[in-house]
Coordinates of C-alpha atoms in Angstrom, one line a residue:
M1490 CA 19.9 28.2 9.3
S1491 CA 23.5 27.1 9.3
T1492 CA 25.0 25.2 6.4
K1493 CA 25.8 22.3 8.7
L1494 CA 22.1 22.1 9.8
R1495 CA 20.8 22.2 6.3
K1496 CA 23.2 19.5 5.3
N1497 CA 22.0 17.3 8.2
E1498 CA 18.4 17.8 7.1
V1499 CA 19.2 16.8 3.6
I1500 CA 21.0 13.7 4.9
A1501 CA 18.1 12.8 7.1
S1502 CA 15.6 13.3 4.3
F1503 CA 17.7 11.1 2.0
E1504 CA 18.1 8.4 4.7
K1505 CA 14.3 8.5 5.2
K1506 CA 13.8 7.5 1.6
M1507 CA 16.4 4.8 1.6
M1508 CA 14.7 1.5 2.2
T1509 CA 14.6 -2.1 1.2
G1510 CA 12.6 -3.4 -1.7
S1511 CA 10.0 -5.0 0.5
S1512 CA 9.6 -1.7 2.5
M1513 CA 9.2 0.1 -0.8
L1514 CA 6.4 -2.2 -1.8
V1515 CA 4.4 -1.6 1.4
E1516 CA 5.0 2.1 1.3
A1517 CA 3.9 2.2 -2.4
L1518 CA 0.7 0.2 -1.5
K1519 CA -0.1 2.9 1.1
E1520 CA 0.6 5.6 -1.4
E1521 CA -2.0 3.9 -3.7
K1522 CA -4.4 3.9 -0.8
V1523 CA -4.7 0.1 -0.8
E1524 CA -7.0 -0.9 2.1
V1525 CA -6.7 -4.7 1.9
I1526 CA -4.3 -7.3 0.4
F1527 CA -5.3 -10.8 -0.4
G1528 CA -2.5 -13.4 -0.3
Y1529 CA -0.6 -16.3 1.0
P1530 CA 3.0 -16.3 2.3
G1531 CA 6.0 -18.5 1.3
G1532 CA 9.8 -18.5 1.2
A1533 CA 10.5 -16.1 -1.6
I1534 CA 8.0 -13.5 -0.5
L1535 CA 8.8 -13.6 3.3
P1536 CA 10.6 -10.2 3.4
T1537 CA 7.5 -8.6 2.1
F1538 CA 5.2 -10.4 4.6
D1539 CA 7.6 -9.3 7.3
E1540 CA 7.0 -5.6 6.3
I1541 CA 3.3 -6.3 6.1
Y1542 CA 3.5 -7.6 9.7
K1543 CA 5.5 -4.6 10.9
D1544 CA 3.4 -2.0 9.1
G1545 CA 0.0 -3.4 10.0
I1546 CA -1.6 -3.0 6.5
R1547 CA -4.6 -5.3 6.4
H1548 CA -3.9 -8.7 4.8
I1549 CA -6.5 -11.4 4.2
L1550 CA -5.0 -14.9 4.5
A1551 CA -6.9 -17.1 2.1
R1552 CA -6.5 -20.8 2.5
H1553 CA -5.4 -21.2 -1.1
E1554 CA -3.9 -18.8 -3.6
Q1555 CA -6.8 -19.4 -5.9
G1556 CA -9.2 -18.3 -3.2
A1557 CA -7.1 -15.2 -2.6
I1558 CA -7.2 -14.0 -6.2
H1559 CA -10.9 -14.7 -6.7
A1560 CA -11.6 -12.8 -3.5
A1561 CA -9.5 -9.9 -4.9
E1562 CA -11.6 -10.1 -8.1
G1563 CA -14.8 -9.9 -6.1
Y1564 CA -13.4 -6.9 -4.2
A1565 CA -12.4 -5.2 -7.4
R1566 CA -15.7 -5.8 -9.1
V1567 CA -17.8 -4.3 -6.3
S1568 CA -15.5 -1.5 -5.1
G1569 CA -14.1 -0.4 -8.5
K1570 CA -10.7 -0.3 -6.8
P1571 CA -7.8 -2.5 -7.8
G1572 CA -7.6 -5.9 -6.0
V1573 CA -4.1 -6.6 -4.7
V1574 CA -2.7 -10.1 -4.4
V1575 CA 0.6 -11.1 -2.8
V1576 CA 1.9 -14.7 -3.2
T1577 CA 5.1 -16.5 -3.2
S1578 CA 7.1 -18.1 -6.1
G1579 CA 6.6 -21.4 -7.8
P1580 CA 3.3 -23.0 -6.8
G1581 CA 2.1 -19.8 -5.1
A1582 CA 2.4 -18.0 -8.4
T1583 CA 1.0 -20.8 -10.6
N1584 CA -2.0 -21.1 -8.3
V1585 CA -3.1 -17.6 -9.2
V1586 CA -2.8 -18.2 -12.9
T1587 CA -6.5 -19.2 -13.3
G1588 CA -7.6 -16.0 -11.5
I1589 CA -5.3 -13.8 -13.6
A1590 CA -6.7 -15.3 -16.8
D1591 CA -10.2 -14.8 -15.3
A1592 CA -9.5 -11.2 -14.5
M1593 CA -8.0 -10.6 -18.0
M1594 CA -11.1 -12.0 -19.7
D1595 CA -13.5 -10.0 -17.6
S1596 CA -11.4 -6.8 -17.5
L1597 CA -10.9 -6.6 -13.7
P1598 CA -8.1 -4.4 -12.3
L1599 CA -5.7 -6.5 -10.3
V1600 CA -2.1 -5.9 -9.2
V1601 CA -0.5 -9.3 -8.4
I1602 CA 2.9 -9.4 -6.7
S1603 CA 4.6 -12.8 -6.9
G1604 CA 7.7 -13.7 -5.0
Q1605 CA 10.6 -15.0 -7.1
V1606 CA 13.8 -16.9 -6.3
S1607 CA 17.0 -14.7 -6.1
T1608 CA 18.2 -13.3 -9.3
A1609 CA 21.5 -15.3 -9.1
V1610 CA 19.5 -18.6 -9.5
I1611 CA 16.8 -17.6 -11.9
G1612 CA 16.9 -20.0 -14.7
T1613 CA 18.5 -22.8 -12.8
D1614 CA 15.4 -24.7 -11.8
A1615 CA 15.9 -23.5 -8.2
F1616 CA 13.5 -24.6 -5.4
Q1617 CA 10.0 -23.1 -6.0
E1618 CA 11.1 -21.4 -9.2
S1619 CA 8.7 -21.0 -12.1
D1620 CA 8.8 -18.7 -15.1
V1621 CA 5.8 -16.7 -14.1
I1622 CA 6.6 -13.9 -16.5
G1623 CA 6.5 -16.4 -19.4
I1624 CA 3.4 -18.1 -18.0
T1625 CA 1.4 -14.9 -17.5
M1626 CA 2.5 -12.9 -20.5
P1627 CA -0.6 -13.7 -22.6
I1628 CA -3.0 -13.4 -19.7
T1629 CA -1.9 -10.1 -18.2
K1630 CA -2.3 -6.6 -19.4
H1631 CA 1.3 -6.2 -18.6
N1632 CA 3.9 -7.9 -16.4
Y1633 CA 7.3 -6.9 -14.9
Q1634 CA 10.2 -8.7 -13.3
V1635 CA 12.1 -6.4 -11.0
R1636 CA 15.9 -6.7 -11.4
D1637 CA 17.0 -3.4 -9.8
V1638 CA 15.5 -2.3 -6.5
N1639 CA 15.7 1.4 -7.6
E1640 CA 13.3 0.6 -10.4
L1641 CA 10.7 -0.8 -8.0
P1642 CA 8.8 2.4 -7.2
R1643 CA 8.4 3.3 -10.8
I1644 CA 7.2 -0.2 -11.6
I1645 CA 4.6 -0.3 -8.9
K1646 CA 3.3 3.2 -9.9
E1647 CA 3.0 2.0 -13.5
A1648 CA 1.4 -1.3 -12.5
F1649 CA -1.5 0.5 -10.7
H1650 CA -1.9 3.0 -13.6
I1651 CA -2.0 0.3 -16.2
A1652 CA -4.4 -2.0 -14.2
T1653 CA -6.9 0.7 -13.6
T1654 CA -6.9 2.9 -16.8
G1655 CA -8.2 2.2 -20.3
R1656 CA -9.6 -1.3 -20.4
P1657 CA -8.9 -2.5 -16.9
G1658 CA -6.9 -5.7 -16.4
P1659 CA -4.4 -7.6 -14.3
V1660 CA -0.8 -6.5 -14.0
L1661 CA 1.8 -8.8 -12.4
I1662 CA 5.0 -7.8 -10.6
D1663 CA 7.6 -10.6 -10.1
L1664 CA 9.8 -9.7 -7.2
P1665 CA 13.0 -11.7 -6.7
K1666 CA 13.9 -12.3 -3.0
D1667 CA 17.3 -10.6 -3.1
V1668 CA 15.8 -7.5 -4.7
S1669 CA 13.2 -7.3 -1.9
L1670 CA 16.1 -7.3 0.6
E1671 CA 18.3 -4.8 -1.2
T1672 CA 18.3 -1.1 -0.3
G1673 CA 17.5 1.7 -2.7
L1674 CA 16.1 5.2 -2.9
F1675 CA 12.3 5.3 -2.6
D1676 CA 11.1 8.1 -4.8
Y1677 CA 7.4 7.6 -5.5
S1678 CA 6.5 9.9 -8.3
K1679 CA 2.9 11.1 -8.7
E1680 CA 3.3 11.1 -12.4
V1681 CA 3.5 8.2 -14.9
N1682 CA 5.3 8.5 -18.1
L1683 CA 4.3 5.8 -20.6
P1684 CA 4.4 7.3 -24.1
G1685 CA 3.4 4.0 -25.7
Y1686 CA 0.3 3.6 -23.5
Q1687 CA -2.2 6.4 -24.0
P1688 CA -5.8 5.0 -23.8
T1689 CA -8.3 7.0 -25.9
I1690 CA -10.9 8.4 -23.4
M1691 CA -12.8 11.1 -25.4
P1692 CA -14.8 10.1 -28.4
N1693 CA -14.4 11.5 -31.9
K1694 CA -17.3 14.0 -32.2
L1695 CA -17.7 13.3 -35.9
Q1696 CA -18.1 9.6 -35.3
I1697 CA -20.6 10.4 -32.5
R1698 CA -22.5 12.6 -35.1
K1699 CA -22.6 9.7 -37.5
L1700 CA -24.2 7.6 -34.8
V1701 CA -26.7 10.3 -33.9
E1702 CA -27.7 10.5 -37.5
A1703 CA -28.0 6.7 -37.7
V1704 CA -30.2 6.7 -34.6
S1705 CA -32.4 9.4 -36.1
S1706 CA -33.1 7.4 -39.2
A1707 CA -33.4 4.0 -37.6
K1708 CA -36.7 2.2 -37.2
K1709 CA -35.5 -0.8 -35.2
P1710 CA -32.6 0.3 -33.0
V1711 CA -31.3 -1.7 -30.0
M1712 CA -28.3 -1.3 -27.7
L1713 CA -26.2 -4.2 -26.5
V1714 CA -24.5 -3.1 -23.2
G1715 CA -21.6 -4.9 -21.7
A1716 CA -19.4 -4.5 -18.6
G1717 CA -17.5 -1.6 -20.2
V1718 CA -20.3 0.7 -19.1
L1719 CA -19.9 -0.5 -15.6
H1720 CA -16.2 -0.1 -15.6
A1721 CA -16.7 3.5 -16.9
K1722 CA -19.3 4.2 -14.2
G1723 CA -21.6 5.2 -17.0
S1724 CA -24.9 3.7 -15.8
K1725 CA -26.5 7.1 -15.1
E1726 CA -25.6 8.4 -18.5
L1727 CA -26.8 5.2 -20.2
L1728 CA -30.3 5.5 -18.5
E1729 CA -30.4 9.2 -19.6
Y1730 CA -29.5 8.4 -23.2
A1731 CA -31.8 5.4 -23.5
E1732 CA -34.8 7.4 -22.2
Q1733 CA -33.9 10.4 -24.3
Q1734 CA -33.9 8.4 -27.5
Q1735 CA -36.3 5.6 -26.4
I1736 CA -33.9 2.9 -27.4
P1737 CA -34.4 -0.6 -26.0
I1738 CA -31.6 -2.2 -24.1
A1739 CA -30.2 -5.7 -24.0
T1740 CA -27.1 -6.6 -21.9
T1741 CA -24.5 -9.2 -21.9
L1742 CA -24.0 -11.5 -18.9
L1743 CA -21.4 -9.1 -17.4
G1744 CA -23.4 -6.1 -18.3
L1745 CA -26.3 -6.9 -16.0
G1746 CA -26.9 -4.1 -13.6
A1747 CA -25.6 -1.4 -16.0
F1748 CA -29.3 -0.6 -16.8
P1749 CA -32.2 -1.1 -14.3
G1750 CA -33.6 -4.6 -14.7
N1751 CA -37.1 -3.4 -14.0
H1752 CA -37.1 -0.6 -16.6
E1753 CA -39.7 -0.8 -19.4
L1754 CA -36.9 -0.4 -22.0
F1755 CA -34.9 -3.3 -20.6
L1756 CA -35.2 -6.5 -22.7
G1757 CA -33.1 -8.8 -20.6
M1758 CA -29.8 -10.6 -21.2
A1759 CA -28.9 -11.5 -24.7
G1760 CA -27.2 -14.6 -26.0
M1761 CA -27.2 -18.3 -25.4
H1762 CA -29.6 -18.2 -22.4
G1763 CA -30.9 -14.8 -22.9
T1764 CA -34.5 -13.7 -23.3
Y1765 CA -36.3 -14.3 -26.5
A1766 CA -37.2 -10.6 -26.7
A1767 CA -33.5 -9.5 -26.4
N1768 CA -32.3 -12.0 -29.0
M1769 CA -35.0 -11.3 -31.5
A1770 CA -34.5 -7.5 -31.0
I1771 CA -30.8 -8.0 -32.1
Y1772 CA -31.7 -10.3 -34.9
Q1773 CA -34.4 -8.0 -36.4
S1774 CA -32.7 -4.7 -35.6
D1775 CA -31.6 -2.2 -38.3
L1776 CA -29.2 -0.5 -36.0
L1777 CA -27.2 -2.3 -33.3
I1778 CA -25.2 -0.1 -30.9
S1779 CA -22.8 -2.2 -28.9
M1780 CA -21.3 -0.4 -25.9
G1781 CA -18.6 -1.9 -23.8
S1782 CA -19.1 -5.4 -25.0
R1783 CA -16.8 -7.6 -27.1
F1784 CA -19.3 -9.7 -29.1
D1785 CA -18.4 -12.9 -27.3
D1786 CA -19.6 -16.1 -29.0
R1787 CA -22.0 -16.8 -26.1
V1788 CA -23.7 -13.5 -27.1
T1789 CA -23.6 -13.8 -30.8
G1790 CA -24.4 -17.4 -31.5
N1791 CA -23.6 -18.2 -35.2
L1792 CA -21.8 -15.1 -36.5
Q1793 CA -23.2 -15.7 -40.0
K1794 CA -26.7 -15.3 -38.7
F1795 CA -26.0 -12.4 -36.2
A1796 CA -28.0 -9.2 -36.7
P1797 CA -28.1 -9.7 -40.5
N1798 CA -30.0 -6.5 -41.3
A1799 CA -28.3 -4.2 -38.8
K1800 CA -25.9 -1.3 -39.3
V1801 CA -23.4 -1.8 -36.4
A1802 CA -22.0 0.9 -34.2
H1803 CA -19.4 -0.3 -31.7
I1804 CA -18.2 1.9 -28.8
D1805 CA -15.3 0.5 -26.8
I1806 CA -12.2 1.8 -25.0
D1807 CA -10.2 -1.1 -26.5
P1808 CA -9.6 -0.5 -30.2
A1809 CA -8.6 -4.1 -30.6
E1810 CA -12.2 -5.2 -29.9
I1811 CA -13.8 -3.2 -32.7
G1812 CA -14.2 -5.2 -35.8
K1813 CA -12.6 -8.3 -34.2
N1814 CA -15.7 -10.5 -34.4
I1815 CA -18.4 -8.3 -36.1
E1816 CA -18.0 -6.0 -39.0
T1817 CA -18.6 -2.5 -37.8
Q1818 CA -19.8 0.5 -39.8
I1819 CA -19.5 3.1 -37.0
P1820 CA -16.5 2.5 -34.9
I1821 CA -16.0 4.7 -31.8
V1822 CA -13.0 4.3 -29.6
A1823 CA -13.8 5.9 -26.2
D1824 CA -14.7 5.5 -22.6
A1825 CA -18.3 4.5 -22.5
K1826 CA -19.3 7.2 -20.1
E1827 CA -17.7 10.0 -22.2
A1828 CA -19.4 8.6 -25.3
L1829 CA -22.8 8.6 -23.6
K1830 CA -22.3 12.1 -22.3
E1831 CA -21.6 13.3 -25.9
L1832 CA -24.5 11.4 -27.3
V1833 CA -26.8 13.0 -24.7
A1834 CA -25.4 16.4 -25.4
Q1835 CA -25.9 16.1 -29.1
N1836 CA -29.5 15.2 -28.4
G1837 CA -30.3 14.0 -31.9
V1838 CA -33.7 13.7 -33.5
K1839 CA -35.5 10.6 -32.2
G1840 CA -35.9 7.7 -34.6
Q1841 CA -39.2 6.5 -35.8
N1842 CA -39.2 3.4 -33.6
S1843 CA -42.3 3.6 -31.5
V1844 CA -43.9 0.7 -33.4
W1845 CA -40.7 -1.3 -32.9
N1846 CA -40.8 -0.6 -29.1
E1847 CA -44.4 -1.8 -28.9
D1848 CA -43.5 -4.9 -30.8
L1849 CA -40.7 -5.7 -28.4
K1850 CA -42.9 -5.0 -25.4
Q1851 CA -45.4 -7.5 -26.8
L1852 CA -42.6 -10.1 -27.3
K1853 CA -41.6 -9.6 -23.6
Q1854 CA -45.1 -10.3 -22.5
E1855 CA -45.6 -13.2 -24.9
F1856 CA -42.3 -15.0 -24.2
P1857 CA -41.3 -14.3 -20.6
L1858 CA -38.7 -16.4 -18.8
W1859 CA -40.4 -19.5 -17.4
F1860 CA -40.3 -22.6 -15.4
T1861 CA -42.9 -25.0 -14.1
E1862 CA -43.3 -25.5 -10.4
D1863 CA -43.6 -29.0 -8.9
P1864 CA -45.0 -29.5 -5.4
T1865 CA -42.6 -32.5 -4.9
V1866 CA -39.3 -30.9 -5.5
I1867 CA -37.7 -27.4 -5.3
K1868 CA -37.0 -25.9 -8.7
P1869 CA -33.7 -24.0 -8.9
Q1870 CA -35.4 -21.1 -10.6
Q1871 CA -38.0 -21.0 -7.9
L1872 CA -35.3 -20.9 -5.3
I1873 CA -33.4 -18.0 -6.9
E1874 CA -36.6 -16.1 -7.6
R1875 CA -37.7 -16.5 -4.0
I1876 CA -34.5 -15.1 -2.7
Y1877 CA -34.8 -12.2 -5.1
E1878 CA -38.3 -11.5 -3.8
K1879 CA -37.3 -11.8 -0.1
T1880 CA -34.3 -9.4 -0.5
N1881 CA -36.2 -7.0 -2.9
G1882 CA -33.1 -7.3 -5.0
E1883 CA -31.1 -5.4 -2.4
A1884 CA -28.1 -7.6 -2.3
I1885 CA -24.7 -8.2 -3.9
V1886 CA -24.9 -11.6 -5.7
T1887 CA -22.0 -13.8 -6.7
T1888 CA -22.1 -17.0 -8.6
D1889 CA -20.1 -19.9 -9.7
V1890 CA -20.4 -21.2 -13.3
G1891 CA -23.0 -23.4 -14.8
Q1892 CA -26.7 -23.8 -14.7
H1893 CA -27.2 -21.9 -11.5
Q1894 CA -25.2 -19.0 -12.9
M1895 CA -27.6 -18.7 -15.9
W1896 CA -30.7 -19.1 -13.7
T1897 CA -29.5 -16.3 -11.4
A1898 CA -28.8 -14.1 -14.4
Q1899 CA -32.4 -14.8 -15.5
F1900 CA -34.4 -14.6 -12.3
F1901 CA -32.5 -12.2 -10.1
K1902 CA -33.1 -8.7 -11.4
F1903 CA -30.3 -6.2 -11.0
N1904 CA -31.5 -2.6 -10.7
K1905 CA -28.2 -1.1 -9.6
P1906 CA -24.7 -1.3 -10.9
N1907 CA -21.9 -3.4 -9.3
R1908 CA -24.3 -5.8 -7.6
W1909 CA -23.5 -8.8 -9.9
V1910 CA -20.2 -10.7 -9.6
T1911 CA -19.7 -13.7 -11.8
S1912 CA -17.0 -15.3 -14.0
G1913 CA -18.1 -14.5 -17.5
G1914 CA -15.3 -14.9 -20.1
L1915 CA -13.3 -17.7 -18.6
G1916 CA -16.2 -19.5 -16.8
T1917 CA -14.2 -20.4 -13.7
M1918 CA -15.8 -22.9 -11.4
G1919 CA -14.9 -22.2 -7.7
F1920 CA -15.1 -18.5 -8.3
G1921 CA -18.3 -17.6 -6.5
F1922 CA -17.5 -18.4 -2.9
P1923 CA -14.2 -16.5 -2.5
A1924 CA -15.5 -13.7 -4.7
A1925 CA -18.3 -13.3 -2.2
I1926 CA -15.8 -12.8 0.6
G1927 CA -14.0 -10.1 -1.4
A1928 CA -17.4 -8.5 -2.2
Q1929 CA -18.4 -8.4 1.5
L1930 CA -15.1 -6.8 2.4
A1931 CA -15.7 -4.2 -0.2
E1932 CA -19.2 -3.4 1.1
P1933 CA -19.5 -4.6 4.7
N1934 CA -23.0 -3.3 5.2
T1935 CA -24.6 -4.8 2.1
P1936 CA -26.0 -8.3 2.1
V1937 CA -23.9 -10.7 0.0
I1938 CA -25.4 -13.9 -1.4
A1939 CA -23.2 -16.5 -3.2
F1940 CA -25.1 -18.9 -5.5
M1941 CA -23.0 -22.0 -6.1
G1942 CA -23.4 -25.4 -7.6
D1943 CA -22.5 -28.4 -5.4
A1944 CA -19.6 -29.1 -7.7
G1945 CA -18.1 -25.6 -8.0
F1946 CA -18.4 -25.1 -4.2
Q1947 CA -16.2 -28.1 -3.6
M1948 CA -13.4 -26.5 -5.7
T1949 CA -12.7 -23.7 -3.2
L1950 CA -14.6 -24.8 -0.1
Q1951 CA -11.4 -24.5 2.0
E1952 CA -12.3 -20.8 2.3
L1953 CA -14.9 -21.8 4.9
S1954 CA -12.0 -21.5 7.2
L1955 CA -11.4 -17.9 6.1
L1956 CA -15.2 -17.2 6.6
Q1957 CA -15.0 -18.7 10.0
E1958 CA -12.1 -16.4 10.9
L1959 CA -13.6 -13.2 9.5
R1960 CA -17.2 -13.9 10.6
L1961 CA -18.5 -12.1 7.5
P1962 CA -22.3 -12.5 7.1
V1963 CA -22.1 -14.1 3.6
K1964 CA -25.0 -16.3 2.7
L1965 CA -23.9 -19.4 0.9
V1966 CA -26.6 -21.0 -1.3
I1967 CA -25.7 -24.4 -2.7
V1968 CA -28.1 -25.1 -5.6
N1969 CA -27.5 -28.8 -5.2
N1970 CA -28.6 -31.0 -8.1
A1971 CA -26.0 -33.6 -7.4
S1972 CA -24.5 -33.2 -10.9
L1973 CA -22.4 -31.0 -13.1
G1974 CA -25.6 -29.5 -14.2
M1975 CA -24.7 -27.7 -17.4
V1976 CA -22.5 -30.6 -18.6
R1977 CA -25.3 -33.0 -17.9
Q1978 CA -27.8 -30.7 -19.8
W1979 CA -25.5 -30.7 -22.9
Q1980 CA -25.1 -34.5 -22.6
Q1981 CA -28.8 -34.8 -22.5
L1982 CA -29.5 -32.5 -25.5
F1983 CA -26.5 -33.2 -27.7
F1984 CA -25.0 -36.6 -26.6
E1985 CA -28.1 -38.8 -26.5
E1986 CA -28.2 -38.8 -22.7
R1987 CA -24.8 -40.4 -22.2
Y1988 CA -24.0 -38.8 -18.8
S1989 CA -20.3 -39.3 -18.9
N1990 CA -18.9 -38.2 -15.5
S1991 CA -21.5 -35.5 -14.9
L1992 CA -23.6 -37.1 -12.2
V1993 CA -22.3 -36.8 -8.6
P1994 CA -24.4 -39.0 -6.4
V1995 CA -21.9 -39.2 -3.6
Q1996 CA -21.8 -35.9 -1.7
P1997 CA -20.4 -34.7 1.6
D1998 CA -22.7 -33.7 4.4
F1999 CA -22.6 -30.0 3.7
V2000 CA -24.4 -29.1 7.0
K2001 CA -21.8 -31.0 9.1
L2002 CA -19.1 -29.4 6.9
A2003 CA -20.3 -25.9 7.7
E2004 CA -20.6 -26.8 11.4
A2005 CA -17.1 -28.1 11.4
Y2006 CA -16.1 -24.5 10.6
D2007 CA -18.4 -23.1 13.3
I2008 CA -20.8 -21.8 10.5
K2009 CA -24.5 -22.3 10.7
G2010 CA -25.6 -25.1 8.3
M2011 CA -29.0 -26.0 6.9
R2012 CA -30.4 -28.5 4.5
V2013 CA -33.7 -27.9 2.6
D2014 CA -35.2 -30.5 0.3
N2015 CA -38.9 -29.7 0.6
V2016 CA -40.9 -27.1 -1.2
A2017 CA -43.0 -26.5 1.8
D2018 CA -39.9 -25.4 3.8
L2019 CA -38.5 -23.1 1.2
D2020 CA -39.9 -19.8 2.3
R2021 CA -39.1 -20.4 6.0
A2022 CA -35.6 -21.5 5.2
V2023 CA -34.9 -18.5 3.0
E2024 CA -36.1 -16.1 5.7
E2025 CA -34.1 -17.9 8.3
M2026 CA -31.0 -17.7 6.2
L2027 CA -31.4 -14.0 5.4
N2028 CA -32.2 -13.1 9.0
H2029 CA -29.2 -14.9 10.4
D2030 CA -26.6 -12.4 11.7
G2031 CA -23.5 -14.3 10.7
P2032 CA -22.4 -16.6 7.9
V2033 CA -24.7 -19.4 6.9
L2034 CA -24.6 -22.2 4.4
V2035 CA -27.8 -23.7 3.1
D2036 CA -27.8 -26.9 1.0
F2037 CA -30.9 -26.6 -1.2
R2038 CA -31.7 -29.9 -2.8
V2039 CA -33.2 -29.1 -6.2
A2040 CA -34.6 -31.0 -9.2
Q2041 CA -31.6 -32.8 -10.8
K2042 CA -32.7 -32.8 -14.4
E2043 CA -34.0 -29.3 -14.8
N2044 CA -32.6 -27.5 -17.8
V2045 CA -31.8 -23.9 -18.6
Y2046 CA -34.2 -22.5 -21.1
P2047 CA -34.5 -20.7 -23.5
M2048 CA -31.3 -21.7 -25.3
V2049 CA -29.4 -21.0 -28.5
A2050 CA -28.0 -24.4 -29.5
P2051 CA -24.4 -24.6 -30.8
G2052 CA -24.2 -23.4 -34.4
A2053 CA -27.7 -21.8 -34.3
G2054 CA -28.6 -18.1 -34.6
L2055 CA -30.1 -16.0 -31.9
H2056 CA -33.5 -16.2 -33.7
E2057 CA -33.4 -20.1 -33.5
M2058 CA -33.8 -20.4 -29.7
I2059 CA -35.3 -23.6 -28.3
G2060 CA -37.4 -23.9 -25.2
V2061 CA -38.9 -20.4 -25.4
K2062 CA -42.2 -21.7 -24.0
P2063 CA -43.2 -24.7 -21.8
Q2064 CA -43.8 -27.9 -23.7

């Protein structure tokens, strides 16, 4: 090969890697095997959308940026892959702030790319400028503003690495318009070099040994399992360990599905609207093993009364969570799956907890979740239970936030991981519908059901237009009690029934609304029609919206009132 020819090849190779910032971004997304982007275009991000158009990478045009980011959350929650969001500067960026905070609270891996005004006018209150770096600093795992196009490949690589490793979370890249138009060398390394960010994956074996010994001597052990087990893909190992040691399992709201809901060792969800058996198990336990949960206040109730007799072991990949809310005697920083594998491998002597397990079994039988049927009105629990029965639980379920969320957590049993998509930490109304779209895109062949309140649905109902466009077979279930149900319940119980702005008697015609978007709409207000309507909804090939009119003043029970301990639940049995 002649020197001249080699020189030409080198020049050609170099030119091939010289590209604009927006081209780099799209190339990097392909390198990261991104299948779908959720977003909304605007002035500052137009160069990137032009590259998306030319490249053909799949983009889902939500009808509002909040819809885009919640759809990305649903996609990430079900697929285990990072959700990618692209929005413009100013209002485009601020409209995803709630979703970023939601993903941060629930540890969902997102990479959010926001357009920004040109670097020359940053800080001048330019048109559609907002300080998205300052705004999102406390609600992202990390954020970047790109000032040099040559830094962009490294930043994108790091963003995906940070979002998906350790405790997952959202990472934001703020991309000024002029940087997206500048040309630089695209060198997308396979390696990430972040000396200050090295999550601890493997557990300390001596700490695991301490836990094994604690389990062997315990008479009343219980495990509290959170979403960390799901993020670690550790459900199989959790089942193996629980059965090996015969330890009963309670989960957090977000931990549902990490352990089979129909297993004899499963006690149910713990916390404010958890089961009596799960809460009493925690209260009476002598060894509490928390795994991938962060002792949220909705789980603990009054901290002074939480698990007063228990030695606490806390396994979490985020060391900042250990000891934050609950004093911990056996701290273990590790990936939940790796910790479970080591616990199974050490195969300690089983504790003397057979009597304890029998006592808890009796509690489950004596204090089941309950509701009273009424032939004149559909009870919301009845609706959710009926849909669970008709689907045999073989569905991905998303919810909004409020009473219907708690009833779904109680009455829809999750026997597989990653079938439950809800906003746990931030409690974001308007989450459930767009999250269902993202979930359906992640698993096109699995039925997806979105349970929503009538109020929450109206916060993001513009995504009916997206559903109309994509023709995804999502089933939209409006649990319509014509009120902000959980607010109304608290006003009834703790504010002497002063229903300040919680009743919503004026409603749109949801059936006509669905039909306006060429989506099948149904209304059901009669118990006698419930079974037929549920079957018709599930058997419909395309998207369908059903407005189920349910009892307005039904309350979620049992309940731990504010300031009470887990053992002080009210409404554990029908009055």
